[in-house]
Amino acid sequence: MGSTDQAKAKLEGVIYQLYPPSFKDSNGDGWGDLGGMLAQVEYLAELGISAVWIGPICDSPMEDNGYDIRDYYKIHDAYGTMEQLEELIAKLHEHDIKLMMDLVLNHTSDEHSWFEQSRSSKTNPYRDYYIWQPPSSNGEPPNNWRSFSEDSAWEWEEETGEYYLHIFDKKQPDLNWENKKMREELYTMINFWLDKGVDGFRLDAINMISKHPDFPDAPDDARHPKGQQFYKNGPKIHEFLQELHEATFGRVPGTLTLGEAPTVTMDEVILYTAPERKELDMVLQMEMIRIGKDYGHPWKNDPHWSPELLKESIVRWYKNVFGKGAYALYLNTHDHPRMIGTLFGDVSEIGGAEGKALNVAAAKAIGTFLHTLPGTPIVYQGEELGMPNADYDHPDQYRDKGTLSAYHRRIQAGESEKEILASFHARSRDGARSPMHWTGGEYAGFSEVEPWIPMSPQGKEFNAEAERSDPHSVFHHYRRLIQFRRESPILTKGDLDMLPIEEEWILAYTRTYEQETWLIILNFSDQPQTCLIDAKWSFVWEEGECLISHPKADVLTHSVFSKKEDPIKVDLLPYQSLVYRKR
Ligand code: GLC
């Protein structure tokens, strides 16, 4: 493979994101665990994925569900034991599935022994493992940077008279990557996991590890959190990543690395992932999942949101990055409400058979979209079942610390509870964190006891047991798409053409590779729609094969397209997905 092809296809397959607390509980404490993952390896194998990214499972006080690590070498008790992890790696390997761990290298928990030493005195050898600064001349924090929770990014420590930096919560102090000894300790730790047989890593907040050495005040601009331009993609980021690669991943050929790099520019993605630079394999394209979300009302009728923005983002990334660097795409993850609510509104609200049918069609349209674009797809647990977003209707049902502190802040500022909860449906991370639906039974077969976070009030019928035995389910639709992705180089390497379609809610595009062309048409609306397509594409369906047509499989193939016109009129059902292949 040339380096361009290598950059396009870091993985000829699909990554599955598993959120450990909510995947499957095996020991009856209401919290997901390794025993539960072990019990569901066959499920993952049946789905056909190539790699599974497991959220953080190291020992942690769980202030941020494991993104606050207390001990990098120990499995968190509630998840199980090191032996179980080893067993899981072996079992996944039997099915040719890679295991990717979540690697949190920007910060630790404040309960990590390094930080306990660091905060104990200014002369402690671990002091410099974290970022300490004296107060500014007027006794205030060293600068005006804000953390993700919207408070100052600096926390005062009375004992030693200095502030420490925490870009996230104050329980998550930032590590000081300028300290070589600290970096080397991290590399030793990563090599420990590589030696265990871990196949890859998702690197949390990895573009934040290099801070501006002067810690300047940030100007008053629209950026939230304030100050991020001074710690994202900082001055030494590439030097640090190259050193990290050489000391760890580079030792074990085939190790797969995926960086989380919020608000990274496309030029930077190329620098992070161009194969010859030896930094990371892929960076998450986080733009699509965020579209509309900053406005707090990303629902379908939001004036700030439309599929046009999606199309624009896809094309821009394809033109600027594809083939030069590599990126992974997701439409669902543990940090955002589920896309089925965001893109399509709450279709399950319609209720009954009609609501269910629309939910199925909408979920299939999301899957078809994700798997036919350039970029490695990541499927988030439950998405492959069409699980709706968990729209909790009481503040007590939320668990995410960020959501809860936003709630109290906004109540104090005089907002109504109704207003706040409505915006949480659109923004809270808990919407995607409700337990996985394994069966239609109590607690959806996730656990025998009440789970740590309430079950989703909606969508019990979207569960693995029912869908595995139904060939028309969302699950089997995803299986097919994942299989296409593994078998068809056109999806990993092919060129993209976005067709100019006037109707806002329709997306039509082609992928082309060597002699093959695929045509994909998606109706992202709950209404029937008609669009016009240039007749030059008619050869794809006239001489080609219909791979996907949902809903109403075979009826459409002939009745939809009238060959005599130019442009050709295409009638689409609500949320219809069509995929044609011409070899
Ligand atoms: C990443 C994780 C998120 C976590 C944060 C801090 O963005 O995806 O869940 O809260 O990093 O580690």
XYZ file of C-alpha atoms and ligand atoms in Angstrom:
595
model
C 0.000 0.000 0.000
C 1.279 3.480 -0.841
C 1.317 6.046 1.934
C -1.836 7.704 0.560
C -3.783 4.463 0.742
C -2.307 3.785 4.141
C -3.561 7.136 5.363
C -7.033 6.443 4.006
C -7.437 3.021 5.532
C -5.861 2.593 8.923
C -8.411 -0.050 9.632
C -10.461 -1.873 7.026
C -13.319 -2.378 9.355
C -15.330 -0.771 12.085
C -14.534 0.197 15.677
C -17.149 -0.403 18.371
C -17.170 1.867 21.405
C -18.103 0.136 24.604
C -18.963 2.307 27.616
C -18.019 0.019 30.531
C -20.422 1.109 33.306
C -23.439 0.678 31.029
C -22.558 -2.290 28.832
C -23.374 -5.379 30.911
C -23.365 -6.163 34.626
C -22.411 -9.743 35.516
C -22.196 -9.630 39.326
C -25.457 -7.958 40.276
C -24.235 -4.572 41.520
C -25.912 -2.488 38.817
C -22.577 -1.456 37.302
C -21.180 -2.925 34.062
C -18.033 -5.053 34.324
C -15.464 -7.249 32.595
C -17.546 -10.356 33.307
C -20.352 -8.729 31.324
C -18.020 -7.897 28.447
C -16.718 -11.473 28.418
C -20.267 -12.771 28.238
C -20.980 -10.623 25.190
C -17.927 -11.274 23.008
C -20.046 -13.479 20.727
C -22.453 -10.593 20.294
C -19.605 -8.338 19.154
C -18.308 -11.062 16.860
C -21.749 -11.517 15.331
C -21.915 -7.796 14.661
C -18.647 -8.164 12.760
C -16.608 -5.301 14.182
C -12.812 -5.278 13.897
C -11.863 -3.466 17.077
C -13.479 -2.558 20.345
C -12.603 0.632 22.201
C -13.293 0.152 25.879
C -13.734 3.266 28.018
C -11.326 3.632 30.966
C -11.323 0.680 33.379
C -8.349 1.546 35.585
C -8.715 2.235 39.284
C -10.511 5.522 39.807
C -12.667 7.423 42.292
C -15.153 7.652 39.383
C -15.748 11.374 39.538
C -15.782 11.283 35.732
C -16.540 7.586 35.181
C -12.905 6.572 34.980
C -11.463 9.553 33.091
C -9.901 10.336 36.468
C -7.332 7.598 36.987
C -5.974 6.839 40.448
C -3.774 3.900 39.482
C -2.808 3.185 35.866
C -1.717 -0.362 36.707
C -4.812 -1.604 38.495
C -8.240 -2.594 37.201
C -10.985 -0.725 39.034
C -12.521 -3.148 41.565
C -16.083 -2.760 40.291
C -14.924 -3.846 36.811
C -13.223 -7.047 37.971
C -9.678 -8.360 37.780
C -6.581 -8.257 35.623
C -7.106 -11.968 34.866
C -10.525 -11.145 33.418
C -9.022 -8.469 31.211
C -6.422 -10.956 29.971
C -9.209 -13.426 29.284
C -11.130 -10.757 27.410
C -8.136 -9.919 25.219
C -7.671 -13.622 24.421
C -11.353 -14.159 23.663
C -11.555 -11.118 21.414
C -8.441 -12.277 19.587
C -10.068 -15.655 18.924
C -12.647 -13.674 16.961
C -10.068 -11.459 15.315
C -11.189 -8.398 17.248
C -8.625 -5.902 18.516
C -8.933 -4.415 21.993
C -8.288 -0.679 22.326
C -7.936 0.829 25.794
C -8.790 4.388 26.688
C -5.564 6.121 27.626
C -5.931 9.240 29.752
C -2.585 11.041 29.573
C -3.531 14.691 29.950
C -4.507 14.390 33.601
C -4.922 11.963 36.478
C -7.245 11.861 39.461
C -6.244 14.098 42.369
C -6.170 10.808 44.300
C -3.304 9.448 42.175
C -0.253 8.925 44.417
C 1.799 11.239 42.142
C -0.575 14.100 42.859
C -0.761 13.321 46.557
C 3.021 13.621 46.662
C 3.010 16.619 44.352
C 0.652 18.654 46.497
C 2.437 17.719 49.737
C 5.330 20.192 49.395
C 7.079 22.431 46.895
C 10.232 20.391 47.162
C 8.693 16.961 46.716
C 10.224 15.175 43.685
C 6.713 14.773 42.238
C 5.891 18.490 42.549
C 6.795 19.073 38.933
C 4.701 16.142 37.618
C 1.791 18.607 37.646
C 1.436 22.269 36.722
C 1.795 24.641 39.680
C 1.848 28.429 39.485
C 1.946 31.200 42.079
C -0.999 33.637 42.263
C -0.987 36.631 39.952
C 0.241 39.959 41.391
C -3.251 40.806 42.704
C -3.551 37.446 44.446
C -5.950 36.024 41.848
C -5.421 32.804 39.837
C -2.368 32.875 37.531
C -4.533 33.657 34.490
C -8.142 33.823 33.313
C -8.392 30.328 31.774
C -11.620 28.496 32.510
C -12.086 24.785 32.962
C -14.685 22.711 31.098
C -16.945 23.065 34.123
C -16.808 26.837 33.535
C -15.003 27.708 36.751
C -11.404 28.866 36.828
C -8.981 26.252 35.469
C -6.812 26.873 38.567
C -7.364 25.501 42.046
C -5.765 27.115 45.079
C -3.805 24.982 47.535
C -3.452 26.702 50.869
C -0.720 24.338 52.169
C 1.865 25.246 49.551
C 0.499 28.639 48.486
C 0.172 27.861 44.782
C -2.496 27.037 42.224
C -2.599 23.830 40.132
C -4.014 23.643 36.635
C -7.034 21.486 35.781
C -8.533 21.891 32.337
C -11.314 19.517 33.310
C -12.644 19.128 36.849
C -10.577 20.168 39.872
C -10.447 16.445 40.703
C -8.509 15.974 37.402
C -5.194 17.868 37.689
C -3.218 18.236 34.435
C 0.052 16.387 34.111
C 3.159 18.386 33.284
C 4.468 16.961 30.015
C 7.504 19.228 30.229
C 8.797 16.867 32.900
C 10.794 14.114 31.221
C 10.657 11.750 34.171
C 6.874 11.990 34.222
C 6.717 11.259 30.495
C 8.944 8.248 30.923
C 6.724 6.901 33.672
C 3.756 7.167 31.304
C 5.671 5.311 28.568
C 6.568 2.503 30.985
C 2.893 2.231 31.866
C 1.799 2.107 28.212
C 4.375 -0.584 27.499
C 2.985 -2.568 30.409
C -0.408 -2.645 28.659
C 1.120 -3.383 25.264
C 2.940 -6.333 26.809
C -0.412 -7.600 28.065
C -1.579 -7.837 24.473
C -3.652 -4.665 24.201
C -3.857 -3.836 20.481
C -4.396 -0.123 20.548
C -5.483 2.975 22.372
C -7.944 5.819 22.167
C -5.992 8.767 23.521
C -8.165 11.037 25.612
C -7.839 14.824 25.127
C -4.447 14.188 23.570
C -4.109 17.547 21.823
C -4.111 19.288 25.208
C -0.863 17.925 26.636
C 1.412 20.778 25.530
C 0.633 24.051 27.294
C 1.862 27.503 26.331
C 4.938 27.957 28.582
C 3.969 31.524 29.617
C 0.345 30.769 30.568
C -0.897 34.073 29.084
C -4.313 35.575 29.796
C -6.847 34.781 27.086
C -8.612 37.563 25.190
C -12.363 37.956 25.547
C -13.539 36.044 22.501
C -16.245 33.519 21.862
C -14.126 30.512 22.689
C -15.318 28.203 25.450
C -13.631 27.281 27.627
C -11.586 30.421 27.707
C -7.848 29.942 27.172
C -8.044 26.823 25.040
C -5.886 28.353 22.300
C -3.021 28.196 24.796
C -3.211 24.499 25.532
C -4.763 22.812 22.485
C -2.249 21.759 19.822
C 0.408 23.570 21.852
C 4.006 24.348 20.898
C 5.521 20.946 21.737
C 2.612 18.698 20.819
C 4.321 17.029 17.862
C 7.594 16.593 19.673
C 5.742 14.887 22.545
C 3.697 12.655 20.237
C 6.723 11.546 18.252
C 8.585 10.699 21.416
C 5.523 8.841 22.739
C 5.246 6.877 19.498
C 8.879 5.923 19.493
C 8.919 4.860 23.127
C 5.686 2.851 22.997
C 3.394 2.169 19.984
C 6.255 2.195 17.497
C 7.745 -0.858 19.260
C 4.728 -3.006 18.446
C 3.827 -2.925 14.759
C 0.110 -2.881 14.090
C -0.805 -1.004 17.287
C -3.809 1.129 16.493
C -3.988 4.669 17.891
C -6.921 7.023 17.775
C -6.582 10.529 19.173
C -9.342 12.611 20.686
C -8.424 16.156 19.715
C -11.308 18.585 20.171
C -11.444 21.566 17.782
C -8.346 20.395 15.945
C -7.910 21.993 12.521
C -7.667 19.854 9.410
C -4.046 20.892 8.835
C -3.208 19.746 12.317
C -4.943 16.405 11.738
C -2.608 15.809 8.823
C 0.367 16.579 11.039
C -0.942 14.219 13.718
C -1.652 11.335 11.361
C 0.474 11.433 8.196
C 2.042 7.934 8.330
C 5.612 9.121 7.798
C 5.434 11.444 10.821
C 4.928 8.542 13.251
C 2.569 10.210 15.706
C -0.975 8.766 15.685
C -2.913 6.585 13.244
C -6.180 8.496 13.299
C -7.830 11.471 14.895
C -11.531 11.656 15.699
C -13.494 13.944 13.413
C -15.497 15.617 16.161
C -17.123 18.237 14.001
C -20.105 16.255 12.715
C -21.186 15.115 16.143
C -21.093 18.674 17.444
C -22.998 20.383 14.669
C -25.842 22.350 16.186
C -25.054 21.276 19.728
C -23.482 24.529 20.825
C -26.826 26.201 20.436
C -28.492 24.009 23.021
C -31.455 23.176 20.793
C -30.069 20.928 18.125
C -33.415 19.508 17.217
C -34.586 19.136 13.742
C -36.412 22.427 13.689
C -33.473 24.348 15.059
C -32.683 27.282 12.797
C -28.966 26.752 13.404
C -28.912 23.195 12.167
C -29.418 21.515 8.840
C -28.013 18.621 6.844
C -26.311 21.263 4.671
C -23.840 21.739 7.518
C -23.178 18.012 7.614
C -22.608 17.882 3.869
C -20.256 20.820 4.054
C -18.253 19.251 6.881
C -17.971 15.883 5.126
C -16.785 17.390 1.867
C -14.335 19.757 3.530
C -12.678 16.927 5.501
C -12.625 14.665 2.478
C -10.997 17.306 0.279
C -8.476 18.509 2.799
C -7.543 15.481 4.870
C -8.514 12.191 3.198
C -5.433 10.463 1.854
C -3.038 12.875 3.544
C -3.982 12.024 7.098
C -6.581 9.730 8.627
C -9.684 10.307 10.667
C -12.429 8.320 12.308
C -16.084 9.288 12.261
C -18.760 8.854 14.828
C -22.305 10.039 15.189
C -22.720 8.674 18.703
C -20.454 8.533 21.723
C -20.597 8.748 25.518
C -20.135 12.539 25.543
C -23.171 13.528 23.458
C -26.873 12.742 23.349
C -27.685 10.015 20.857
C -27.847 11.192 17.262
C -31.213 9.633 16.655
C -32.690 12.359 18.876
C -30.440 15.083 17.511
C -30.900 14.397 13.820
C -34.411 13.190 13.727
C -36.124 14.481 16.854
C -37.790 12.048 19.167
C -39.430 9.712 16.671
C -40.386 7.343 19.460
C -42.747 10.066 20.743
C -45.040 9.318 17.826
C -45.676 5.978 19.537
C -47.103 2.668 18.379
C -46.166 0.825 15.224
C -45.699 4.019 13.219
C -43.274 5.482 15.749
C -41.343 2.233 15.870
C -41.145 1.971 12.083
C -39.868 5.534 11.840
C -37.315 4.901 14.571
C -36.072 1.834 12.684
C -35.835 3.734 9.397
C -34.099 6.714 11.039
C -31.603 4.462 12.840
C -30.855 2.690 9.558
C -30.342 6.017 7.785
C -27.794 7.044 10.444
C -25.981 3.723 10.039
C -25.984 3.898 6.243
C -24.622 7.417 6.357
C -21.842 6.606 8.843
C -20.606 3.511 7.028
C -20.570 4.925 3.505
C -18.471 8.030 4.190
C -14.701 8.388 3.949
C -13.189 7.858 7.438
C -13.201 4.876 9.800
C -16.647 4.427 11.391
C -17.087 4.095 15.137
C -20.338 2.574 16.353
C -21.340 3.418 19.927
C -23.044 0.724 21.981
C -26.793 0.589 21.437
C -26.631 2.579 18.213
C -26.678 -0.710 16.318
C -30.046 -1.416 17.935
C -31.543 2.016 17.256
C -31.701 2.764 20.996
C -33.243 6.193 21.467
C -31.665 8.924 23.554
C -32.604 8.582 27.230
C -34.706 11.655 27.857
C -34.890 11.774 31.632
C -37.618 13.961 33.018
C -36.311 14.641 36.506
C -33.005 16.176 37.644
C -32.463 13.274 40.093
C -32.144 10.886 37.173
C -28.980 12.513 35.875
C -25.575 11.289 37.031
C -22.997 13.298 35.082
C -21.282 15.790 37.365
C -21.097 18.409 34.632
C -24.826 18.109 33.956
C -25.667 18.355 37.648
C -23.492 21.395 38.285
C -25.003 23.083 35.208
C -28.432 22.339 36.657
C -27.659 24.004 39.995
C -25.932 26.956 38.347
C -28.872 27.577 36.048
C -31.498 27.177 38.774
C -29.602 29.751 40.799
C -29.545 32.042 37.790
C -33.348 31.875 37.724
C -34.022 29.524 34.788
C -37.030 27.249 35.014
C -36.582 23.527 35.592
C -38.599 22.787 32.481
C -36.327 24.901 30.328
C -33.185 23.345 31.796
C -34.402 19.764 31.340
C -35.414 20.483 27.751
C -31.892 21.653 26.998
C -30.440 18.565 28.733
C -32.333 16.373 26.287
C -30.293 18.059 23.624
C -26.997 18.362 25.468
C -26.488 16.144 28.509
C -24.001 13.309 28.118
C -26.246 11.080 30.233
C -28.686 10.664 27.325
C -26.260 8.214 25.724
C -25.132 6.587 28.970
C -28.280 4.704 29.947
C -27.710 0.933 30.167
C -27.511 -1.177 27.040
C -30.711 -3.008 26.088
C -30.008 -6.724 25.960
C -33.568 -8.023 26.400
C -37.101 -6.698 26.792
C -37.086 -7.783 30.464
C -36.553 -5.892 33.668
C -33.550 -3.556 33.487
C -33.328 -4.673 29.875
C -31.182 -7.657 30.835
C -28.356 -5.250 31.701
C -28.476 -6.183 35.372
C -30.661 -7.956 37.885
C -30.746 -4.934 40.142
C -31.406 -1.269 39.641
C -28.578 0.159 37.547
C -26.316 3.044 38.576
C -28.163 5.310 36.114
C -31.868 4.902 35.312
C -32.893 2.881 32.289
C -33.939 4.921 29.289
C -37.627 5.693 29.703
C -38.052 5.036 25.977
C -37.343 2.310 23.470
C -37.336 -0.958 25.442
C -38.387 -2.761 22.259
C -35.030 -1.905 20.715
C -33.041 -4.681 22.348
C -30.423 -7.191 21.259
C -32.479 -10.299 21.883
C -35.404 -9.182 19.742
C -33.219 -7.754 16.989
C -30.796 -10.631 16.600
C -33.692 -12.847 15.611
C -35.309 -10.322 13.269
C -33.580 -10.131 9.858
C -35.131 -6.682 9.212
C -33.852 -5.141 12.434
C -31.442 -2.247 12.844
C -28.933 -4.781 14.230
C -28.914 -6.793 10.999
C -28.731 -3.604 8.947
C -25.580 -2.627 10.864
C -24.176 -6.135 10.400
C -24.515 -5.780 6.650
C -22.968 -2.318 6.636
C -20.057 -3.489 8.773
C -19.528 -6.408 6.435
C -19.519 -4.044 3.423
C -16.986 -1.921 5.185
C -14.681 -4.902 5.769
C -15.009 -6.270 2.285
C -15.267 -3.242 0.024
C -12.122 -1.165 -0.440
C -14.333 1.425 -2.117
C -15.689 2.459 1.286
C -12.288 2.781 2.904
C -10.403 4.202 -0.071
C -12.878 5.430 -2.661
C -13.332 9.001 -3.875
C -16.365 10.961 -2.759
C -18.678 13.122 -4.859
C -21.452 14.980 -3.078
C -24.261 15.453 -5.597
C -25.877 18.877 -5.727
C -29.370 18.284 -4.389
C -31.665 21.189 -3.764
C -33.847 19.548 -1.166
C -32.323 20.371 2.157
C -33.104 17.095 3.869
C -31.729 14.771 1.211
C -28.133 13.682 0.919
C -26.894 11.981 -2.226
C -23.291 11.051 -2.916
C -21.163 8.587 -4.802
C -18.046 6.675 -3.872
C -15.757 5.540 -6.683
C -12.722 3.285 -6.640
C -11.062 1.715 -9.648
C -13.951 0.385 -11.810
C -16.602 0.496 -9.141
C -19.161 3.171 -8.198
C -21.640 3.268 -5.335
C -24.538 5.694 -5.196
C -25.989 6.540 -1.797
C -29.236 8.478 -1.331
C -30.639 9.305 2.082
C -33.813 11.055 3.105
C -33.136 12.656 6.484
C -36.714 13.735 7.004
C -39.870 12.167 8.377
C -41.775 13.186 5.239
C -41.741 11.646 1.763
C -39.419 13.706 -0.434
C -38.604 14.015 -4.102
C -35.252 15.069 -5.452
C -33.644 15.450 -8.864
C -30.489 13.594 -9.783
C -28.386 14.151 -12.878
C -29.099 11.372 -15.424
C -25.386 10.676 -15.748
C -25.655 8.590 -12.584
C -28.485 6.399 -13.909
C -26.015 3.723 -14.999
C -25.394 2.933 -11.346
C -28.895 1.647 -10.759
C -29.690 0.543 -14.284
C -26.687 -1.723 -14.531
C -25.999 -2.067 -10.843
C -27.253 -3.912 -7.868
C -29.344 -2.520 -5.047
C -27.468 -3.248 -1.825
C -29.722 -1.402 0.549
C -33.205 -0.092 0.259
C -35.026 0.623 3.413
C -37.970 0.834 3.883
C -39.734 -1.378 1.326
C -36.876 -3.266 -0.191
C -37.745 -4.371 -3.720
C -40.680 -2.139 -4.661
C -38.528 0.916 -5.053
C -35.803 -0.326 -7.296
C -37.883 0.055 -10.421
C -40.704 2.373 -9.541
C -38.660 5.197 -8.059
C -36.475 6.005 -10.991
C -37.937 7.019 -14.285
C -35.186 6.552 -16.838
C -36.588 8.922 -19.446
C -36.074 12.197 -17.693
C -32.969 14.247 -17.145
C -32.566 15.098 -14.350
C -34.170 12.029 -12.912
C -36.884 12.346 -10.331
C -36.346 10.210 -7.257
C -39.182 9.677 -4.807
C -38.154 8.764 -1.327
C -40.045 7.513 1.676
C -39.474 9.036 5.135
C -35.913 8.299 6.303
C -35.261 6.136 3.302
C -31.735 4.810 2.679
C -30.747 3.620 -0.789
C -27.386 2.162 -1.775
C -26.596 0.948 -5.285
C -23.403 -0.656 -6.516
C -22.113 -0.814 -10.076
C -18.940 -2.810 -10.628
C -12.799 13.202 27.086
C -13.783 12.116 27.447
C -14.759 12.657 28.448
C -13.997 13.098 29.677
C -12.882 14.089 29.316
C -11.927 14.278 30.456
O -13.385 14.253 26.410
O -14.401 11.635 26.298
O -15.751 11.738 28.785
O -14.868 13.696 30.591
O -12.122 13.653 28.229
O -11.108 13.157 30.587
